[in-house]
Amino acid sequence: QKEVEQNSGPLSVPEGAIASLNCTYSDRGSQSFFWYRQYSGKSPELIMSIYSNGDKEDGRFTAQLNKASQYVSLLIRDSQPSDSATYLCATTGGGNKLTFGTGTQLKVEL
Amino acid sequence: EPEVTQTPSHQVTQMGQEVILRCVPISNHLYFYWYRQILGQKVEFLVSFYNNEISEKSEIFDDQFSVERPDGSNFTLKIRSTKLEDSAMYFCASSGEGSNQPQHFGDGTRLSIL
């Protein structure tokens, strides 16, 4: 069974702080890695994609991938209350099927 | 920005009835998907569709389910003989050419089986 594991949280950070979200995956054949944001009752919204080891930055978001450790993370700098949501980690293997984690709930407090 | 659209936003159906959920993928995308999310649970893959045929399906996607691309724009999920446990959010997604392309999700259809 190919699994994607995330701490369900909630992760609480003060406004302006850095939020660090982590994800591990079991399938060593995983090739593509995605972070989605999901507000309550809404659909997943793509934030970042990462395909190779290292860091990838996009605005306030940085995704980090370490394939040897089977670990993906998402850093959110200068966290805002509007960042409060559930963050879903997802991977694909040889095909296009996305395997999702259960998500980490982030709360950004004023 | 192009988006995936889904209709209806909410569908209420009696157990045993058939439902059809509709999706219009992003126009230049070639891969189409259905996922579902039972309340409080993770998003689960149901099926992927490429070049007018199913490319992959999960164990959930049994004979009760079928997909179709009836014309050049719509992509549908049919659920026959609905059961209470089919109640969930159903998301359609699409992606461009290639296996690494990000998938973009529609707003979903909330299916409630009574």
PDB file of C-alpha atoms in Angstrom:
ATOM      1  CA  GLN A   1       0.000   0.000   0.000  1.00  0.00           C
ATOM      2  CA  LYS A   2       1.527   3.283  -1.084  1.00  0.00           C
ATOM      3  CA  GLU A   3       1.146   5.812   1.686  1.00  0.00           C
ATOM      4  CA  VAL A   4       1.629   9.516   2.157  1.00  0.00           C
ATOM      5  CA  GLU A   5       1.889  10.525   5.798  1.00  0.00           C
ATOM      6  CA  GLN A   6       1.261  13.936   7.314  1.00  0.00           C
ATOM      7  CA  ASN A   7       0.798  15.155  10.857  1.00  0.00           C
ATOM      8  CA  SER A   8      -2.876  16.111  11.061  1.00  0.00           C
ATOM      9  CA  GLY A   9      -2.189  19.051  13.370  1.00  0.00           C
ATOM     10  CA  PRO A  10      -3.483  21.555  14.035  1.00  0.00           C
ATOM     11  CA  LEU A  11      -0.265  23.480  13.591  1.00  0.00           C
ATOM     12  CA  SER A  12      -0.635  26.913  15.135  1.00  0.00           C
ATOM     13  CA  VAL A  13       1.721  29.746  14.232  1.00  0.00           C
ATOM     14  CA  PRO A  14       1.524  33.474  14.945  1.00  0.00           C
ATOM     15  CA  GLU A  15       0.944  35.897  12.100  1.00  0.00           C
ATOM     16  CA  GLY A  16       4.201  36.749  10.369  1.00  0.00           C
ATOM     17  CA  ALA A  17       5.967  33.558  11.441  1.00  0.00           C
ATOM     18  CA  ILE A  18       7.226  30.711   9.280  1.00  0.00           C
ATOM     19  CA  ALA A  19       4.977  27.660   9.060  1.00  0.00           C
ATOM     20  CA  SER A  20       6.705  24.361   8.346  1.00  0.00           C
ATOM     21  CA  LEU A  21       4.632  21.481   7.011  1.00  0.00           C
ATOM     22  CA  ASN A  22       6.066  18.010   6.545  1.00  0.00           C
ATOM     23  CA  CYS A  23       5.209  14.915   4.567  1.00  0.00           C
ATOM     24  CA  THR A  24       6.746  11.465   4.114  1.00  0.00           C
ATOM     25  CA  TYR A  25       5.926   8.945   1.430  1.00  0.00           C
ATOM     26  CA  SER A  26       6.461   5.210   1.187  1.00  0.00           C
ATOM     27  CA  ASP A  27       6.717   4.650  -2.573  1.00  0.00           C
ATOM     28  CA  ARG A  28      10.321   5.052  -3.699  1.00  0.00           C
ATOM     29  CA  GLY A  29       9.007   5.171  -7.266  1.00  0.00           C
ATOM     30  CA  SER A  30       7.240   8.469  -6.591  1.00  0.00           C
ATOM     31  CA  GLN A  31       8.280  10.990  -9.207  1.00  0.00           C
ATOM     32  CA  SER A  32       6.220  14.120  -8.727  1.00  0.00           C
ATOM     33  CA  PHE A  33       5.258  15.906  -5.557  1.00  0.00           C
ATOM     34  CA  PHE A  34       2.566  18.482  -4.991  1.00  0.00           C
ATOM     35  CA  TRP A  35       1.243  20.667  -2.239  1.00  0.00           C
ATOM     36  CA  TYR A  36      -2.414  21.606  -2.325  1.00  0.00           C
ATOM     37  CA  ARG A  37      -4.310  23.948  -0.033  1.00  0.00           C
ATOM     38  CA  GLN A  38      -7.863  23.065   0.924  1.00  0.00           C
ATOM     39  CA  TYR A  39     -10.173  25.430   2.732  1.00  0.00           C
ATOM     40  CA  SER A  40     -13.006  23.816   4.665  1.00  0.00           C
ATOM     41  CA  GLY A  41     -15.706  22.579   2.280  1.00  0.00           C
ATOM     42  CA  LYS A  42     -13.714  23.591  -0.797  1.00  0.00           C
ATOM     43  CA  SER A  43     -11.652  21.811  -3.394  1.00  0.00           C
ATOM     44  CA  PRO A  44      -7.863  21.301  -3.359  1.00  0.00           C
ATOM     45  CA  GLU A  45      -5.998  24.253  -4.813  1.00  0.00           C
ATOM     46  CA  LEU A  46      -2.516  23.694  -6.231  1.00  0.00           C
ATOM     47  CA  ILE A  47       0.214  25.662  -4.480  1.00  0.00           C
ATOM     48  CA  MET A  48       3.495  24.059  -5.480  1.00  0.00           C
ATOM     49  CA  SER A  49       4.936  21.236  -7.514  1.00  0.00           C
ATOM     50  CA  ILE A  50       8.442  19.819  -7.113  1.00  0.00           C
ATOM     51  CA  TYR A  51      10.147  17.083  -9.068  1.00  0.00           C
ATOM     52  CA  SER A  52      13.829  17.042  -8.111  1.00  0.00           C
ATOM     53  CA  ASN A  53      15.816  17.117  -4.896  1.00  0.00           C
ATOM     54  CA  GLY A  54      16.368  20.497  -3.315  1.00  0.00           C
ATOM     55  CA  ASP A  55      14.359  23.634  -2.794  1.00  0.00           C
ATOM     56  CA  LYS A  56      11.865  25.389  -5.016  1.00  0.00           C
ATOM     57  CA  GLU A  57      10.621  28.848  -4.124  1.00  0.00           C
ATOM     58  CA  ASP A  58       7.478  30.635  -5.286  1.00  0.00           C
ATOM     59  CA  GLY A  59       6.682  33.850  -3.475  1.00  0.00           C
ATOM     60  CA  ARG A  60       6.160  33.126   0.215  1.00  0.00           C
ATOM     61  CA  PHE A  61       6.202  29.377  -0.384  1.00  0.00           C
ATOM     62  CA  THR A  62       9.216  27.054  -0.517  1.00  0.00           C
ATOM     63  CA  ALA A  63       8.931  23.355  -1.235  1.00  0.00           C
ATOM     64  CA  GLN A  64      11.768  21.043  -0.257  1.00  0.00           C
ATOM     65  CA  LEU A  65      12.300  17.508  -1.534  1.00  0.00           C
ATOM     66  CA  ASN A  66      14.668  14.831  -0.264  1.00  0.00           C
ATOM     67  CA  LYS A  67      14.114  11.614  -2.199  1.00  0.00           C
ATOM     68  CA  ALA A  68      16.715   9.666  -0.209  1.00  0.00           C
ATOM     69  CA  SER A  69      14.763  10.350   2.976  1.00  0.00           C
ATOM     70  CA  GLN A  70      11.392  10.189   1.150  1.00  0.00           C
ATOM     71  CA  TYR A  71      10.506  13.525   2.625  1.00  0.00           C
ATOM     72  CA  VAL A  72       8.768  16.608   1.279  1.00  0.00           C
ATOM     73  CA  SER A  73       8.152  19.829   3.119  1.00  0.00           C
ATOM     74  CA  LEU A  74       6.460  23.165   2.578  1.00  0.00           C
ATOM     75  CA  LEU A  75       7.568  26.381   4.230  1.00  0.00           C
ATOM     76  CA  ILE A  76       5.255  29.370   4.340  1.00  0.00           C
ATOM     77  CA  ARG A  77       7.003  32.617   5.189  1.00  0.00           C
ATOM     78  CA  ASP A  78       5.254  35.623   6.700  1.00  0.00           C
ATOM     79  CA  SER A  79       2.190  33.533   7.487  1.00  0.00           C
ATOM     80  CA  GLN A  80      -1.137  35.330   7.169  1.00  0.00           C
ATOM     81  CA  PRO A  81      -4.541  34.487   8.668  1.00  0.00           C
ATOM     82  CA  SER A  82      -5.708  33.758   5.116  1.00  0.00           C
ATOM     83  CA  ASP A  83      -3.173  30.901   5.028  1.00  0.00           C
ATOM     84  CA  SER A  84      -5.263  29.066   7.626  1.00  0.00           C
ATOM     85  CA  ALA A  85      -6.366  25.916   5.819  1.00  0.00           C
ATOM     86  CA  THR A  86      -5.547  22.242   5.455  1.00  0.00           C
ATOM     87  CA  TYR A  87      -2.433  21.554   3.401  1.00  0.00           C
ATOM     88  CA  LEU A  88      -2.419  18.350   1.409  1.00  0.00           C
ATOM     89  CA  CYS A  89       0.712  16.582   0.257  1.00  0.00           C
ATOM     90  CA  ALA A  90       0.307  14.421  -2.845  1.00  0.00           C
ATOM     91  CA  THR A  91       2.569  12.284  -5.007  1.00  0.00           C
ATOM     92  CA  THR A  92       2.416  10.417  -8.295  1.00  0.00           C
ATOM     93  CA  GLY A  93       4.290   7.242  -9.173  1.00  0.00           C
ATOM     94  CA  GLY A  94       4.681   5.880 -12.679  1.00  0.00           C
ATOM     95  CA  GLY A  95       1.227   7.001 -13.733  1.00  0.00           C
ATOM     96  CA  ASN A  96      -0.783  10.136 -13.133  1.00  0.00           C
ATOM     97  CA  LYS A  97      -2.785   8.962 -10.124  1.00  0.00           C
ATOM     98  CA  LEU A  98      -2.378  11.330  -7.178  1.00  0.00           C
ATOM     99  CA  THR A  99      -1.972   9.736  -3.758  1.00  0.00           C
ATOM    100  CA  PHE A 100      -2.885  12.206  -1.040  1.00  0.00           C
ATOM    101  CA  GLY A 101      -2.002  12.448   2.610  1.00  0.00           C
ATOM    102  CA  THR A 102      -4.661  13.224   5.175  1.00  0.00           C
ATOM    103  CA  GLY A 103      -3.500  16.827   5.340  1.00  0.00           C
ATOM    104  CA  THR A 104      -2.134  19.135   8.024  1.00  0.00           C
ATOM    105  CA  GLN A 105      -4.439  21.784   9.421  1.00  0.00           C
ATOM    106  CA  LEU A 106      -2.671  25.130   9.740  1.00  0.00           C
ATOM    107  CA  LYS A 107      -3.967  27.908  11.960  1.00  0.00           C
ATOM    108  CA  VAL A 108      -2.373  31.322  11.718  1.00  0.00           C
ATOM    109  CA  GLU A 109      -3.205  33.332  14.799  1.00  0.00           C
ATOM    110  CA  LEU A 110      -3.417  37.114  15.058  1.00  0.00           C
TER     111      LEU A 110
ATOM    112  CA  GLU B   1      -7.334  31.797 -15.687  1.00  0.00           C
ATOM    113  CA  PRO B   2      -8.855  28.609 -17.136  1.00  0.00           C
ATOM    114  CA  GLU B   3     -10.630  26.418 -14.626  1.00  0.00           C
ATOM    115  CA  VAL B   4     -12.367  23.090 -14.270  1.00  0.00           C
ATOM    116  CA  THR B   5     -16.119  23.466 -13.818  1.00  0.00           C
ATOM    117  CA  GLN B   6     -18.415  20.924 -12.215  1.00  0.00           C
ATOM    118  CA  THR B   7     -22.175  20.619 -12.070  1.00  0.00           C
ATOM    119  CA  PRO B   8     -24.246  20.335 -10.026  1.00  0.00           C
ATOM    120  CA  SER B   9     -22.623  21.767  -6.908  1.00  0.00           C
ATOM    121  CA  HIS B  10     -24.918  19.652  -4.726  1.00  0.00           C
ATOM    122  CA  GLN B  11     -26.877  16.541  -5.649  1.00  0.00           C
ATOM    123  CA  VAL B  12     -29.363  14.833  -3.341  1.00  0.00           C
ATOM    124  CA  THR B  13     -30.518  11.392  -4.448  1.00  0.00           C
ATOM    125  CA  GLN B  14     -32.472   8.497  -3.024  1.00  0.00           C
ATOM    126  CA  MET B  15     -30.534   5.303  -2.367  1.00  0.00           C
ATOM    127  CA  GLY B  16     -30.668   2.977  -5.352  1.00  0.00           C
ATOM    128  CA  GLN B  17     -30.988   5.755  -7.902  1.00  0.00           C
ATOM    129  CA  GLU B  18     -28.473   6.617 -10.594  1.00  0.00           C
ATOM    130  CA  VAL B  19     -26.587   9.919 -10.644  1.00  0.00           C
ATOM    131  CA  ILE B  20     -24.474  11.600 -13.279  1.00  0.00           C
ATOM    132  CA  LEU B  21     -21.886  14.135 -12.230  1.00  0.00           C
ATOM    133  CA  ARG B  22     -20.635  16.487 -14.903  1.00  0.00           C
ATOM    134  CA  CYS B  23     -17.317  18.193 -15.473  1.00  0.00           C
ATOM    135  CA  VAL B  24     -15.848  20.493 -18.073  1.00  0.00           C
ATOM    136  CA  PRO B  25     -12.060  20.142 -17.919  1.00  0.00           C
ATOM    137  CA  ILE B  26      -9.631  22.883 -18.894  1.00  0.00           C
ATOM    138  CA  SER B  27      -9.855  23.117 -22.661  1.00  0.00           C
ATOM    139  CA  ASN B  28      -6.310  22.182 -23.683  1.00  0.00           C
ATOM    140  CA  HIS B  29      -5.894  19.457 -21.074  1.00  0.00           C
ATOM    141  CA  LEU B  30      -5.694  15.843 -22.151  1.00  0.00           C
ATOM    142  CA  TYR B  31      -5.912  13.893 -18.895  1.00  0.00           C
ATOM    143  CA  PHE B  32      -9.075  13.802 -16.820  1.00  0.00           C
ATOM    144  CA  TYR B  33      -9.660  12.421 -13.359  1.00  0.00           C
ATOM    145  CA  TRP B  34     -12.286  11.792 -10.736  1.00  0.00           C
ATOM    146  CA  TYR B  35     -11.507  11.818  -7.022  1.00  0.00           C
ATOM    147  CA  ARG B  36     -13.765  11.619  -4.019  1.00  0.00           C
ATOM    148  CA  GLN B  37     -13.480  12.821  -0.450  1.00  0.00           C
ATOM    149  CA  ILE B  38     -15.710  11.381   2.239  1.00  0.00           C
ATOM    150  CA  LEU B  39     -16.309  13.910   5.009  1.00  0.00           C
ATOM    151  CA  GLY B  40     -13.299  14.098   7.308  1.00  0.00           C
ATOM    152  CA  GLN B  41     -11.207  11.724   5.195  1.00  0.00           C
ATOM    153  CA  LYS B  42      -8.469  12.037   2.617  1.00  0.00           C
ATOM    154  CA  VAL B  43      -8.938  12.695  -1.070  1.00  0.00           C
ATOM    155  CA  GLU B  44      -9.079   9.337  -2.896  1.00  0.00           C
ATOM    156  CA  PHE B  45      -8.367   8.595  -6.535  1.00  0.00           C
ATOM    157  CA  LEU B  46     -11.147   6.957  -8.500  1.00  0.00           C
ATOM    158  CA  VAL B  47     -10.196   6.951 -12.172  1.00  0.00           C
ATOM    159  CA  SER B  48      -8.063   8.599 -14.828  1.00  0.00           C
ATOM    160  CA  PHE B  49      -9.045   8.989 -18.480  1.00  0.00           C
ATOM    161  CA  TYR B  50      -6.877   9.671 -21.497  1.00  0.00           C
ATOM    162  CA  ASN B  51      -7.399   9.388 -25.229  1.00  0.00           C
ATOM    163  CA  ASN B  52     -11.026   8.350 -24.744  1.00  0.00           C
ATOM    164  CA  GLU B  53     -10.324   5.452 -22.463  1.00  0.00           C
ATOM    165  CA  ILE B  54      -9.669   4.658 -18.819  1.00  0.00           C
ATOM    166  CA  SER B  55      -5.931   4.714 -18.145  1.00  0.00           C
ATOM    167  CA  GLU B  56      -6.064   3.738 -14.475  1.00  0.00           C
ATOM    168  CA  LYS B  57      -8.718   3.014 -11.867  1.00  0.00           C
ATOM    169  CA  SER B  58      -8.767   2.298  -8.166  1.00  0.00           C
ATOM    170  CA  GLU B  59     -10.388  -0.534  -6.246  1.00  0.00           C
ATOM    171  CA  ILE B  60     -13.206   1.856  -5.387  1.00  0.00           C
ATOM    172  CA  PHE B  61     -14.078   2.230  -9.079  1.00  0.00           C
ATOM    173  CA  ASP B  62     -16.040  -0.985  -9.502  1.00  0.00           C
ATOM    174  CA  ASP B  63     -18.902  -1.892 -11.852  1.00  0.00           C
ATOM    175  CA  GLN B  64     -21.125   0.625 -10.095  1.00  0.00           C
ATOM    176  CA  PHE B  65     -19.111   3.435 -11.656  1.00  0.00           C
ATOM    177  CA  SER B  66     -18.509   4.497 -15.229  1.00  0.00           C
ATOM    178  CA  VAL B  67     -16.997   7.497 -16.989  1.00  0.00           C
ATOM    179  CA  GLU B  68     -17.647   8.972 -20.376  1.00  0.00           C
ATOM    180  CA  ARG B  69     -16.568  11.847 -22.550  1.00  0.00           C
ATOM    181  CA  PRO B  70     -19.790  12.305 -24.523  1.00  0.00           C
ATOM    182  CA  ASP B  71     -18.535  15.267 -26.547  1.00  0.00           C
ATOM    183  CA  GLY B  72     -15.477  17.459 -26.936  1.00  0.00           C
ATOM    184  CA  SER B  73     -15.898  19.294 -23.664  1.00  0.00           C
ATOM    185  CA  ASN B  74     -17.769  17.274 -21.046  1.00  0.00           C
ATOM    186  CA  PHE B  75     -16.480  14.463 -18.839  1.00  0.00           C
ATOM    187  CA  THR B  76     -19.021  12.573 -16.747  1.00  0.00           C
ATOM    188  CA  LEU B  77     -19.058  10.176 -13.822  1.00  0.00           C
ATOM    189  CA  LYS B  78     -22.081   7.887 -13.556  1.00  0.00           C
ATOM    190  CA  ILE B  79     -22.868   6.086 -10.330  1.00  0.00           C
ATOM    191  CA  ARG B  80     -25.503   3.371 -10.583  1.00  0.00           C
ATOM    192  CA  SER B  81     -27.570   1.987  -7.707  1.00  0.00           C
ATOM    193  CA  THR B  82     -26.249   4.539  -5.257  1.00  0.00           C
ATOM    194  CA  LYS B  83     -25.560   3.508  -1.667  1.00  0.00           C
ATOM    195  CA  LEU B  84     -25.427   5.532   1.518  1.00  0.00           C
ATOM    196  CA  GLU B  85     -21.645   5.178   1.568  1.00  0.00           C
ATOM    197  CA  ASP B  86     -21.390   6.916  -1.812  1.00  0.00           C
ATOM    198  CA  SER B  87     -22.150  10.188  -0.019  1.00  0.00           C
ATOM    199  CA  ALA B  88     -19.029  12.317  -0.500  1.00  0.00           C
ATOM    200  CA  MET B  89     -17.525  15.253  -2.353  1.00  0.00           C
ATOM    201  CA  TYR B  90     -16.616  14.262  -5.882  1.00  0.00           C
ATOM    202  CA  PHE B  91     -13.866  16.249  -7.543  1.00  0.00           C
ATOM    203  CA  CYS B  92     -13.022  16.342 -11.216  1.00  0.00           C
ATOM    204  CA  ALA B  93      -9.483  17.291 -12.192  1.00  0.00           C
ATOM    205  CA  SER B  94      -7.558  17.714 -15.408  1.00  0.00           C
ATOM    206  CA  SER B  95      -3.932  18.030 -16.439  1.00  0.00           C
ATOM    207  CA  GLY B  96      -1.923  18.725 -19.548  1.00  0.00           C
ATOM    208  CA  GLU B  97       0.297  16.446 -21.613  1.00  0.00           C
ATOM    209  CA  GLY B  98       2.859  14.394 -19.672  1.00  0.00           C
ATOM    210  CA  SER B  99       2.872  12.353 -16.497  1.00  0.00           C
ATOM    211  CA  ASN B 100       4.287  15.099 -14.282  1.00  0.00           C
ATOM    212  CA  GLN B 101       1.816  17.832 -15.030  1.00  0.00           C
ATOM    213  CA  PRO B 102      -0.059  19.294 -12.036  1.00  0.00           C
ATOM    214  CA  GLN B 103      -3.715  18.438 -11.750  1.00  0.00           C
ATOM    215  CA  HIS B 104      -6.208  21.254 -11.368  1.00  0.00           C
ATOM    216  CA  PHE B 105      -9.392  20.537  -9.484  1.00  0.00           C
ATOM    217  CA  GLY B 106     -12.945  21.720  -9.952  1.00  0.00           C
ATOM    218  CA  ASP B 107     -15.059  23.008  -7.070  1.00  0.00           C
ATOM    219  CA  GLY B 108     -16.618  19.575  -6.592  1.00  0.00           C
ATOM    220  CA  THR B 109     -20.088  18.096  -6.375  1.00  0.00           C
ATOM    221  CA  ARG B 110     -21.412  17.267  -2.946  1.00  0.00           C
ATOM    222  CA  LEU B 111     -23.380  14.029  -3.337  1.00  0.00           C
ATOM    223  CA  SER B 112     -25.838  13.194  -0.580  1.00  0.00           C
ATOM    224  CA  ILE B 113     -27.553   9.794  -0.666  1.00  0.00           C
ATOM    225  CA  LEU B 114     -30.699   9.530   1.443  1.00  0.00           C
TER     226      LEU B 114
END
